[in-house]
Amino acid sequence: MSKEVNELVEMGEDAIVASALKSIGGSISLENFTSVTVLTNGKEVYVSFRNQYKFLPLNSIYYFDVGVNVTLNTIYKNSIANPYEYTNEETIPYFELTEDIKKHIDFVKQAIGNLDGFEDELIIRENKDYYAIEVVSESQESSYKIKKSTGEIYDEFHAHLEPIPFDVESEEAFEVIDFSLIDN
């Protein structure tokens, strides 16, 4: 690891995450995300803020996931909209989990059934009578609809994805930092 990366890692996970949140700015907090991961490739430190379940009411747009390269002081974010082409004239807000949104997500999760061990992302776009669902994982892409009135799943589509035809493992790959191994 480079000297700069070692110094950052020695600060500890909480300090690195706080620094990344500060660089994003605004009123964003850890409550905006379901998971936070600190990674390094030995040259850079990167913080990934994610939301596993992405719920979008009709005519909305949010930032759900944000990446911060603490070393280079750069921020990466991508918005998701409902419908796909929806835009607004205002600043795009960061997603905030409210009790109402949690009820929609719980309804969808119950309709889908067993999600034990589910680690992929689930995008839920609300429509008048149904939820449009997208799931993308390393090996499969799925989409379907769930009726709001009954929880019935219909219009299912599943595609199995081929693995990348080349080796992506390299010394440059980012790996999760195990802070339990760091002496403080």
Tab-separated table of N, CA and C in Angstrom, residues 20-182:
chain	number	residue	atom	x	y	z
A	20	ALA	N	-15.818	10.908	3.504
A	20	ALA	CA	-16.508	10.701	2.225
A	20	ALA	C	-17.878	11.380	2.228
A	21	LEU	N	-18.627	11.242	3.329
A	21	LEU	CA	-19.932	11.902	3.432
A	21	LEU	C	-19.794	13.416	3.337
A	22	LYS	N	-18.790	13.949	4.008
A	22	LYS	CA	-18.563	15.400	3.984
A	22	LYS	C	-18.279	15.877	2.562
A	23	SER	N	-17.522	15.097	1.805
A	23	SER	CA	-17.199	15.506	0.436
A	23	SER	C	-18.422	15.481	-0.476
A	24	ILE	N	-19.414	14.631	-0.158
A	24	ILE	CA	-20.648	14.601	-0.946
A	24	ILE	C	-21.425	15.894	-0.711
A	25	GLY	N	-21.426	16.345	0.538
A	25	GLY	CA	-22.089	17.610	0.867
A	25	GLY	C	-23.570	17.455	1.125
A	26	GLY	N	-24.217	18.568	1.343
A	26	GLY	CA	-25.651	18.584	1.594
A	26	GLY	C	-26.003	17.955	2.927
A	27	SER	N	-27.241	17.530	3.047
A	27	SER	CA	-27.726	16.949	4.304
A	27	SER	C	-27.715	15.428	4.256
A	28	ILE	N	-26.817	14.874	3.465
A	28	ILE	CA	-26.753	13.425	3.320
A	28	ILE	C	-26.144	12.783	4.565
A	29	SER	N	-26.663	11.603	4.929
A	29	SER	CA	-26.138	10.889	6.091
A	29	SER	C	-26.162	9.389	5.800
A	30	LEU	N	-25.657	8.619	6.731
A	30	LEU	CA	-25.651	7.165	6.559
A	30	LEU	C	-27.063	6.599	6.433
A	31	GLU	N	-28.057	7.302	6.984
A	31	GLU	CA	-29.442	6.839	6.902
A	31	GLU	C	-29.963	6.819	5.467
A	32	ASN	N	-29.267	7.500	4.532
A	32	ASN	CA	-29.678	7.496	3.136
A	32	ASN	C	-29.308	6.187	2.432
A	33	PHE	N	-28.548	5.314	3.088
A	33	PHE	CA	-28.017	4.117	2.428
A	33	PHE	C	-28.207	2.874	3.282
A	34	THR	N	-28.294	1.722	2.619
A	34	THR	CA	-28.427	0.461	3.356
A	34	THR	C	-27.081	-0.194	3.615
A	35	SER	N	-26.044	0.182	2.845
A	35	SER	CA	-24.720	-0.385	3.101
A	35	SER	C	-23.620	0.592	2.714
A	36	VAL	N	-22.504	0.477	3.426
A	36	VAL	CA	-21.321	1.296	3.166
A	36	VAL	C	-20.125	0.354	3.182
A	37	THR	N	-19.269	0.462	2.155
A	37	THR	CA	-18.091	-0.382	2.063
A	37	THR	C	-16.874	0.489	1.760
A	38	VAL	N	-15.775	0.240	2.470
A	38	VAL	CA	-14.524	0.949	2.219
A	38	VAL	C	-13.572	-0.032	1.537
A	39	LEU	N	-13.031	0.391	0.382
A	39	LEU	CA	-12.183	-0.476	-0.423
A	39	LEU	C	-10.872	0.213	-0.783
A	40	THR	N	-9.873	-0.589	-1.152
A	40	THR	CA	-8.625	-0.031	-1.648
A	40	THR	C	-8.019	-0.965	-2.684
A	41	ASN	N	-7.220	-0.371	-3.550
A	41	ASN	CA	-6.414	-1.156	-4.485
A	41	ASN	C	-4.934	-0.967	-4.167
A	42	GLY	N	-4.651	-0.373	-3.008
A	42	GLY	CA	-3.279	-0.116	-2.588
A	42	GLY	C	-2.799	1.273	-2.968
A	43	LYS	N	-3.455	1.883	-3.958
A	43	LYS	CA	-3.073	3.222	-4.410
A	43	LYS	C	-4.147	4.264	-4.088
A	44	GLU	N	-5.384	3.790	-3.981
A	44	GLU	CA	-6.518	4.678	-3.743
A	44	GLU	C	-7.440	4.057	-2.705
A	45	VAL	N	-8.232	4.911	-2.028
A	45	VAL	CA	-9.252	4.449	-1.094
A	45	VAL	C	-10.596	4.931	-1.636
A	46	TYR	N	-11.547	4.012	-1.678
A	46	TYR	CA	-12.843	4.268	-2.284
A	46	TYR	C	-13.931	3.865	-1.283
A	47	VAL	N	-14.960	4.711	-1.142
A	47	VAL	CA	-16.092	4.387	-0.275
A	47	VAL	C	-17.327	4.246	-1.146
A	48	SER	N	-17.999	3.110	-1.008
A	48	SER	CA	-19.205	2.820	-1.779
A	48	SER	C	-20.415	2.881	-0.854
A	49	PHE	N	-21.344	3.787	-1.167
A	49	PHE	CA	-22.606	3.916	-0.440
A	49	PHE	C	-23.695	3.340	-1.348
A	50	ARG	N	-24.464	2.349	-0.860
A	50	ARG	CA	-25.446	1.681	-1.711
A	50	ARG	C	-26.801	1.540	-1.038
A	51	ASN	N	-27.802	1.391	-1.885
A	51	ASN	CA	-29.143	1.014	-1.468
A	51	ASN	C	-29.521	-0.236	-2.245
A	52	GLN	N	-29.804	-1.299	-1.540
A	52	GLN	CA	-30.143	-2.556	-2.193
A	52	GLN	C	-31.529	-2.495	-2.836
A	53	TYR	N	-32.478	-1.895	-2.146
A	53	TYR	CA	-33.848	-1.789	-2.656
A	53	TYR	C	-34.088	-0.344	-3.064
A	54	LYS	N	-34.340	-0.138	-4.353
A	54	LYS	CA	-34.490	1.200	-4.906
A	54	LYS	C	-35.952	1.400	-5.309
A	55	PHE	N	-36.680	2.170	-4.522
A	55	PHE	CA	-38.102	2.418	-4.798
A	55	PHE	C	-38.276	3.803	-5.399
A	56	LEU	N	-39.017	3.859	-6.512
A	56	LEU	CA	-39.273	5.135	-7.188
A	56	LEU	C	-40.775	5.336	-7.374
A	57	PRO	N	-41.360	6.307	-6.646
A	57	PRO	CA	-42.755	6.657	-6.926
A	57	PRO	C	-42.866	7.155	-8.369
A	58	LEU	N	-44.054	7.155	-8.906
A	58	LEU	CA	-44.283	7.648	-10.265
A	58	LEU	C	-43.806	9.099	-10.362
A	59	ASN	N	-43.158	9.436	-11.470
A	59	ASN	CA	-42.627	10.778	-11.734
A	59	ASN	C	-41.632	11.226	-10.663
A	60	SER	N	-40.593	10.411	-10.480
A	60	SER	CA	-39.552	10.761	-9.517
A	60	SER	C	-38.184	10.379	-10.060
A	61	ILE	N	-37.170	10.963	-9.458
A	61	ILE	CA	-35.783	10.667	-9.810
A	61	ILE	C	-34.942	10.839	-8.554
A	62	TYR	N	-34.023	9.890	-8.308
A	62	TYR	CA	-33.176	9.934	-7.114
A	62	TYR	C	-31.770	9.442	-7.434
A	63	TYR	N	-30.837	9.844	-6.584
A	63	TYR	CA	-29.537	9.196	-6.504
A	63	TYR	C	-29.669	8.153	-5.401
A	64	PHE	N	-29.409	6.896	-5.710
A	64	PHE	CA	-29.486	5.824	-4.723
A	64	PHE	C	-28.115	5.399	-4.233
A	65	ASP	N	-27.146	5.360	-5.138
A	65	ASP	CA	-25.803	4.884	-4.821
A	65	ASP	C	-24.793	5.973	-5.142
A	66	VAL	N	-23.769	6.082	-4.291
A	66	VAL	CA	-22.732	7.085	-4.487
A	66	VAL	C	-21.390	6.432	-4.178
A	67	GLY	N	-20.408	6.727	-4.999
A	67	GLY	CA	-19.051	6.277	-4.750
A	67	GLY	C	-18.149	7.487	-4.563
A	68	VAL	N	-17.272	7.423	-3.578
A	68	VAL	CA	-16.356	8.522	-3.316
A	68	VAL	C	-14.932	7.968	-3.309
A	69	ASN	N	-14.116	8.480	-4.205
A	69	ASN	CA	-12.700	8.148	-4.180
A	69	ASN	C	-12.061	9.179	-3.251
A	70	VAL	N	-11.772	8.755	-2.026
A	70	VAL	CA	-11.259	9.653	-0.998
A	70	VAL	C	-9.869	10.162	-1.374
A	71	THR	N	-9.087	9.316	-2.014
A	71	THR	CA	-7.725	9.685	-2.392
A	71	THR	C	-7.704	10.758	-3.469
A	72	LEU	N	-8.535	10.586	-4.488
A	72	LEU	CA	-8.567	11.531	-5.610
A	72	LEU	C	-9.598	12.644	-5.413
A	73	ASN	N	-10.390	12.539	-4.334
A	73	ASN	CA	-11.440	13.510	-4.035
A	73	ASN	C	-12.421	13.653	-5.199
A	74	THR	N	-12.911	12.502	-5.693
A	74	THR	CA	-13.900	12.489	-6.768
A	74	THR	C	-15.140	11.730	-6.314
A	75	ILE	N	-16.276	12.124	-6.876
A	75	ILE	CA	-17.559	11.529	-6.499
A	75	ILE	C	-18.214	10.963	-7.750
A	76	TYR	N	-18.769	9.769	-7.606
A	76	TYR	CA	-19.477	9.110	-8.703
A	76	TYR	C	-20.896	8.818	-8.238
A	77	LYS	N	-21.868	9.230	-9.037
A	77	LYS	CA	-23.257	8.938	-8.692
A	77	LYS	C	-24.058	8.792	-9.973
A	78	ASN	N	-25.117	8.038	-9.872
A	78	ASN	CA	-25.957	7.778	-11.031
A	78	ASN	C	-27.408	7.846	-10.591
A	79	SER	N	-28.198	8.569	-11.339
A	79	SER	CA	-29.609	8.702	-10.968
A	79	SER	C	-30.441	7.618	-11.652
A	80	ILE	N	-31.564	7.301	-11.023
A	80	ILE	CA	-32.549	6.383	-11.578
A	80	ILE	C	-33.876	7.117	-11.555
A	81	ALA	N	-34.647	6.964	-12.645
A	81	ALA	CA	-35.901	7.717	-12.776
A	81	ALA	C	-37.085	6.796	-13.025
A	82	ASN	N	-38.274	7.300	-12.724
A	82	ASN	CA	-39.537	6.616	-13.007
A	82	ASN	C	-40.528	7.642	-13.535
A	83	PRO	N	-40.923	7.542	-14.814
A	83	PRO	CA	-40.479	6.582	-15.828
A	83	PRO	C	-39.021	6.825	-16.221
A	84	TYR	N	-38.489	5.924	-17.043
A	84	TYR	CA	-37.065	5.950	-17.407
A	84	TYR	C	-36.600	7.326	-17.876
A	85	GLU	N	-37.410	8.003	-18.666
A	85	GLU	CA	-36.998	9.279	-19.261
A	85	GLU	C	-37.362	10.503	-18.413
A	86	TYR	N	-37.860	10.282	-17.210
A	86	TYR	CA	-38.289	11.391	-16.363
A	86	TYR	C	-37.098	12.265	-15.965
A	87	THR	N	-37.279	13.551	-16.039
A	87	THR	CA	-36.300	14.520	-15.542
A	87	THR	C	-37.055	15.615	-14.807
A	88	ASN	N	-36.329	16.413	-14.049
A	88	ASN	CA	-36.959	17.568	-13.407
A	88	ASN	C	-36.018	18.751	-13.520
A	89	GLU	N	-36.520	19.901	-13.220
A	89	GLU	CA	-35.738	21.130	-13.329
A	89	GLU	C	-34.918	21.396	-12.070
A	90	GLU	N	-35.182	20.624	-11.028
A	90	GLU	CA	-34.542	20.863	-9.742
A	90	GLU	C	-33.309	19.966	-9.583
A	91	THR	N	-32.608	20.166	-8.494
A	91	THR	CA	-31.490	19.296	-8.151
A	91	THR	C	-32.024	17.904	-7.850
A	92	ILE	N	-31.339	16.888	-8.316
A	92	ILE	CA	-31.772	15.513	-8.056
A	92	ILE	C	-31.484	15.191	-6.591
A	93	PRO	N	-32.521	14.751	-5.850
A	93	PRO	CA	-32.301	14.451	-4.430
A	93	PRO	C	-31.687	13.062	-4.233
A	94	TYR	N	-31.101	12.853	-3.056
A	94	TYR	CA	-30.658	11.530	-2.642
A	94	TYR	C	-31.852	10.817	-2.037
A	95	PHE	N	-31.932	9.537	-2.264
A	95	PHE	CA	-33.023	8.719	-1.755
A	95	PHE	C	-33.043	8.731	-0.230
A	96	GLU	N	-34.229	8.846	0.340
A	96	GLU	CA	-34.420	8.740	1.785
A	96	GLU	C	-35.536	7.749	2.041
A	97	LEU	N	-35.261	6.770	2.874
A	97	LEU	CA	-36.243	5.741	3.200
A	97	LEU	C	-37.236	6.291	4.219
A	98	THR	N	-38.486	6.467	3.784
A	98	THR	CA	-39.552	6.921	4.683
A	98	THR	C	-40.402	5.705	5.069
A	99	GLU	N	-41.273	5.875	6.034
A	99	GLU	CA	-42.167	4.777	6.443
A	99	GLU	C	-43.087	4.371	5.279
A	100	ASP	N	-43.567	5.353	4.509
A	100	ASP	CA	-44.441	5.051	3.369
A	100	ASP	C	-43.691	4.235	2.313
A	101	ILE	N	-42.481	4.642	2.000
A	101	ILE	CA	-41.680	3.914	1.011
A	101	ILE	C	-41.363	2.517	1.529
A	102	LYS	N	-41.066	2.395	2.818
A	102	LYS	CA	-40.782	1.080	3.411
A	102	LYS	C	-41.978	0.142	3.240
A	103	LYS	N	-43.197	0.658	3.351
A	103	LYS	CA	-44.398	-0.174	3.168
A	103	LYS	C	-44.473	-0.710	1.739
A	104	HIS	N	-44.146	0.123	0.757
A	104	HIS	CA	-44.151	-0.319	-0.644
A	104	HIS	C	-43.096	-1.409	-0.859
A	105	ILE	N	-41.902	-1.185	-0.342
A	105	ILE	CA	-40.813	-2.164	-0.497
A	105	ILE	C	-41.187	-3.476	0.189
A	106	ASP	N	-41.748	-3.409	1.391
A	106	ASP	CA	-42.145	-4.621	2.115
A	106	ASP	C	-43.221	-5.392	1.357
A	107	PHE	N	-44.182	-4.674	0.740
A	107	PHE	CA	-45.224	-5.329	-0.051
A	107	PHE	C	-44.596	-6.114	-1.203
A	108	VAL	N	-43.659	-5.484	-1.905
A	108	VAL	CA	-42.989	-6.131	-3.034
A	108	VAL	C	-42.185	-7.332	-2.557
A	109	LYS	N	-41.443	-7.176	-1.482
A	109	LYS	CA	-40.643	-8.286	-0.953
A	109	LYS	C	-41.535	-9.464	-0.559
A	110	GLN	N	-42.679	-9.173	0.043
A	110	GLN	CA	-43.611	-10.237	0.439
A	110	GLN	C	-44.179	-10.935	-0.798
A	111	ALA	N	-44.499	-10.173	-1.844
A	111	ALA	CA	-45.037	-10.762	-3.073
A	111	ALA	C	-44.006	-11.666	-3.756
A	112	ILE	N	-42.746	-11.259	-3.706
A	112	ILE	CA	-41.676	-12.044	-4.332
A	112	ILE	C	-41.429	-13.328	-3.554
A	113	GLY	N	-41.487	-13.239	-2.233
A	113	GLY	CA	-41.251	-14.425	-1.419
A	113	GLY	C	-39.868	-14.432	-0.816
A	114	ASN	N	-39.296	-15.591	-0.672
A	114	ASN	CA	-38.039	-15.782	0.042
A	114	ASN	C	-36.897	-14.984	-0.585
A	115	LEU	N	-36.381	-14.014	0.146
A	115	LEU	CA	-35.231	-13.225	-0.306
A	115	LEU	C	-34.020	-13.463	0.593
A	116	ASP	N	-34.036	-14.587	1.338
A	116	ASP	CA	-32.881	-14.922	2.175
A	116	ASP	C	-31.649	-15.037	1.300
A	117	GLY	N	-30.592	-14.385	1.698
A	117	GLY	CA	-29.352	-14.454	0.937
A	117	GLY	C	-29.337	-13.579	-0.310
A	118	PHE	N	-30.405	-12.822	-0.547
A	118	PHE	CA	-30.477	-11.934	-1.720
A	118	PHE	C	-29.506	-10.780	-1.527
A	119	GLU	N	-28.553	-10.646	-2.435
A	119	GLU	CA	-27.550	-9.594	-2.328
A	119	GLU	C	-27.557	-8.650	-3.516
A	120	ASP	N	-28.404	-8.917	-4.501
A	120	ASP	CA	-28.445	-8.090	-5.704
A	120	ASP	C	-29.258	-6.833	-5.445
A	121	GLU	N	-29.394	-6.015	-6.480
A	121	GLU	CA	-30.189	-4.801	-6.366
A	121	GLU	C	-31.569	-5.040	-6.965
A	122	LEU	N	-32.557	-4.460	-6.315
A	122	LEU	CA	-33.932	-4.569	-6.763
A	122	LEU	C	-34.449	-3.155	-7.006
A	123	ILE	N	-34.800	-2.857	-8.253
A	123	ILE	CA	-35.352	-1.545	-8.598
A	123	ILE	C	-36.862	-1.701	-8.714
A	124	ILE	N	-37.599	-0.878	-7.979
A	124	ILE	CA	-39.058	-0.929	-7.943
A	124	ILE	C	-39.586	0.403	-8.460
A	125	ARG	N	-40.248	0.372	-9.621
A	125	ARG	CA	-40.861	1.577	-10.178
A	125	ARG	C	-42.370	1.466	-9.997
A	126	GLU	N	-42.923	2.415	-9.232
A	126	GLU	CA	-44.353	2.410	-8.968
A	126	GLU	C	-45.116	2.913	-10.193
A	127	ASN	N	-46.207	2.247	-10.504
A	127	ASN	CA	-47.150	2.682	-11.524
A	127	ASN	C	-48.526	2.720	-10.887
A	128	LYS	N	-49.524	3.113	-11.651
A	128	LYS	CA	-50.861	3.270	-11.077
A	128	LYS	C	-51.373	1.967	-10.457
A	129	ASP	N	-51.292	0.858	-11.203
A	129	ASP	CA	-51.879	-0.396	-10.745
A	129	ASP	C	-50.861	-1.492	-10.430
A	130	TYR	N	-49.593	-1.218	-10.666
A	130	TYR	CA	-48.582	-2.267	-10.478
A	130	TYR	C	-47.218	-1.658	-10.155
A	131	TYR	N	-46.317	-2.529	-9.749
A	131	TYR	CA	-44.912	-2.177	-9.561
A	131	TYR	C	-44.132	-2.858	-10.679
A	132	ALA	N	-43.276	-2.122	-11.361
A	132	ALA	CA	-42.376	-2.700	-12.354
A	132	ALA	C	-41.066	-3.007	-11.639
A	133	ILE	N	-40.614	-4.250	-11.737
A	133	ILE	CA	-39.459	-4.717	-10.983
A	133	ILE	C	-38.319	-5.051	-11.931
A	134	GLU	N	-37.095	-4.661	-11.547
A	134	GLU	CA	-35.876	-5.039	-12.273
A	134	GLU	C	-34.878	-5.577	-11.263
A	135	VAL	N	-34.271	-6.709	-11.616
A	135	VAL	CA	-33.218	-7.293	-10.800
A	135	VAL	C	-32.061	-7.618	-11.735
A	136	VAL	N	-30.875	-7.132	-11.389
A	136	VAL	CA	-29.692	-7.455	-12.184
A	136	VAL	C	-28.637	-8.015	-11.245
A	137	SER	N	-28.121	-9.174	-11.599
A	137	SER	CA	-27.032	-9.781	-10.838
A	137	SER	C	-25.910	-10.116	-11.812
A	138	GLU	N	-24.851	-10.732	-11.320
A	138	GLU	CA	-23.744	-11.102	-12.194
A	138	GLU	C	-24.161	-12.111	-13.247
A	139	SER	N	-25.126	-12.959	-12.920
A	139	SER	CA	-25.461	-14.047	-13.832
A	139	SER	C	-26.847	-13.963	-14.455
A	140	GLN	N	-27.694	-13.046	-14.000
A	140	GLN	CA	-29.060	-13.008	-14.511
A	140	GLN	C	-29.627	-11.594	-14.484
A	141	GLU	N	-30.492	-11.325	-15.435
A	141	GLU	CA	-31.247	-10.084	-15.488
A	141	GLU	C	-32.721	-10.481	-15.534
A	142	SER	N	-33.521	-9.891	-14.678
A	142	SER	CA	-34.938	-10.228	-14.609
A	142	SER	C	-35.783	-8.971	-14.552
A	143	SER	N	-36.979	-9.067	-15.094
A	143	SER	CA	-37.955	-7.996	-14.935
A	143	SER	C	-39.331	-8.633	-14.887
A	144	TYR	N	-40.217	-8.000	-14.166
A	144	TYR	CA	-41.594	-8.472	-14.064
A	144	TYR	C	-42.430	-7.379	-13.421
A	145	LYS	N	-43.720	-7.643	-13.341
A	145	LYS	CA	-44.643	-6.692	-12.724
A	145	LYS	C	-45.347	-7.384	-11.565
A	146	ILE	N	-45.729	-6.582	-10.576
A	146	ILE	CA	-46.487	-7.078	-9.433
A	146	ILE	C	-47.729	-6.212	-9.290
A	147	LYS	N	-48.914	-6.857	-9.337
A	147	LYS	CA	-50.170	-6.117	-9.170
A	147	LYS	C	-50.251	-5.560	-7.756
A	148	LYS	N	-50.590	-4.274	-7.655
A	148	LYS	CA	-50.708	-3.634	-6.347
A	148	LYS	C	-51.869	-4.207	-5.539
A	149	SER	N	-52.936	-4.596	-6.231
A	149	SER	CA	-54.136	-5.052	-5.528
A	149	SER	C	-53.999	-6.463	-4.968
A	150	THR	N	-53.223	-7.328	-5.630
A	150	THR	CA	-53.178	-8.732	-5.220
A	150	THR	C	-51.782	-9.266	-4.907
A	151	GLY	N	-50.740	-8.584	-5.377
A	151	GLY	CA	-49.394	-9.104	-5.211
A	151	GLY	C	-49.030	-10.145	-6.255
A	152	GLU	N	-49.902	-10.336	-7.234
A	152	GLU	CA	-49.647	-11.322	-8.300
A	152	GLU	C	-48.500	-10.847	-9.188
A	153	ILE	N	-47.605	-11.790	-9.513
A	153	ILE	CA	-46.479	-11.505	-10.396
A	153	ILE	C	-46.856	-11.917	-11.819
A	154	TYR	N	-46.561	-11.035	-12.795
A	154	TYR	CA	-46.862	-11.334	-14.195
A	154	TYR	C	-45.866	-10.631	-15.114
A	155	ASP	N	-45.968	-10.909	-16.412
A	155	ASP	CA	-45.053	-10.350	-17.427
A	155	ASP	C	-43.587	-10.567	-17.046
A	156	GLU	N	-43.263	-11.814	-16.687
A	156	GLU	CA	-41.899	-12.128	-16.263
A	156	GLU	C	-40.957	-12.271	-17.455
A	157	PHE	N	-39.733	-11.789	-17.267
A	157	PHE	CA	-38.673	-11.958	-18.259
A	157	PHE	C	-37.379	-12.235	-17.511
A	158	HIS	N	-36.678	-13.291	-17.927
A	158	HIS	CA	-35.398	-13.639	-17.312
A	158	HIS	C	-34.389	-13.915	-18.420
A	159	ALA	N	-33.200	-13.367	-18.272
A	159	ALA	CA	-32.118	-13.639	-19.222
A	159	ALA	C	-30.872	-13.998	-18.427
A	160	HIS	N	-30.248	-15.099	-18.818
A	160	HIS	CA	-28.993	-15.494	-18.178
A	160	HIS	C	-27.850	-14.774	-18.885
A	161	LEU	N	-26.979	-14.170	-18.107
A	161	LEU	CA	-25.877	-13.398	-18.655
A	161	LEU	C	-24.636	-14.267	-18.780
A	162	GLU	N	-23.921	-14.071	-19.854
A	162	GLU	CA	-22.668	-14.794	-20.079
A	162	GLU	C	-21.562	-14.137	-19.263
A	163	PRO	N	-20.636	-14.949	-18.748
A	163	PRO	CA	-19.510	-14.343	-18.029
A	163	PRO	C	-18.629	-13.548	-18.987
A	164	ILE	N	-17.888	-12.580	-18.445
A	164	ILE	CA	-16.988	-11.767	-19.257
A	164	ILE	C	-15.936	-12.701	-19.863
A	165	PRO	N	-15.634	-12.540	-21.160
A	165	PRO	CA	-14.738	-13.494	-21.815
A	165	PRO	C	-13.248	-13.279	-21.546
A	166	PHE	N	-12.920	-12.467	-20.557
A	166	PHE	CA	-11.519	-12.252	-20.226
A	166	PHE	C	-11.377	-12.124	-18.714
A	167	ASP	N	-10.169	-12.289	-18.227
A	167	ASP	CA	-9.872	-12.243	-16.805
A	167	ASP	C	-9.817	-10.790	-16.330
A	168	VAL	N	-10.653	-10.447	-15.353
A	168	VAL	CA	-10.662	-9.076	-14.839
A	168	VAL	C	-9.882	-8.936	-13.533
A	169	GLU	N	-9.376	-10.047	-13.023
A	169	GLU	CA	-8.574	-9.984	-11.804
A	169	GLU	C	-7.251	-9.297	-12.117
A	170	SER	N	-6.872	-8.373	-11.291
A	170	SER	CA	-5.593	-7.703	-11.485
A	170	SER	C	-5.139	-7.101	-10.171
A	171	GLU	N	-3.922	-6.630	-10.158
A	171	GLU	CA	-3.400	-5.977	-8.964
A	171	GLU	C	-4.119	-4.656	-8.712
A	172	GLU	N	-4.781	-4.114	-9.728
A	172	GLU	CA	-5.455	-2.819	-9.617
A	172	GLU	C	-6.852	-2.940	-9.013
A	173	ALA	N	-7.357	-4.170	-8.826
A	173	ALA	CA	-8.720	-4.377	-8.350
A	173	ALA	C	-8.881	-3.847	-6.924
A	174	PHE	N	-10.033	-3.257	-6.660
A	174	PHE	CA	-10.348	-2.771	-5.326
A	174	PHE	C	-10.856	-3.931	-4.478
A	175	GLU	N	-10.414	-3.987	-3.236
A	175	GLU	CA	-10.858	-5.012	-2.304
A	175	GLU	C	-11.292	-4.343	-1.013
A	176	VAL	N	-12.244	-4.982	-0.330
A	176	VAL	CA	-12.761	-4.454	0.931
A	176	VAL	C	-11.635	-4.454	1.955
A	177	ILE	N	-11.527	-3.369	2.711
A	177	ILE	CA	-10.518	-3.259	3.770
A	177	ILE	C	-11.044	-3.948	5.028
A	178	ASP	N	-10.282	-4.844	5.589
A	178	ASP	CA	-10.646	-5.494	6.845
A	178	ASP	C	-10.006	-4.684	7.981
A	179	PHE	N	-10.808	-3.795	8.560
A	179	PHE	CA	-10.294	-2.897	9.595
A	179	PHE	C	-9.974	-3.640	10.889
A	180	SER	N	-10.465	-4.870	11.052
A	180	SER	CA	-10.142	-5.626	12.261
A	180	SER	C	-8.674	-6.051	12.278
A	181	LEU	N	-8.022	-6.011	11.125
A	181	LEU	CA	-6.612	-6.391	11.055
A	181	LEU	C	-5.665	-5.210	11.232
A	182	ILE	N	-6.219	-3.998	11.359
A	182	ILE	CA	-5.409	-2.785	11.472
A	182	ILE	C	-5.113	-2.538	12.952
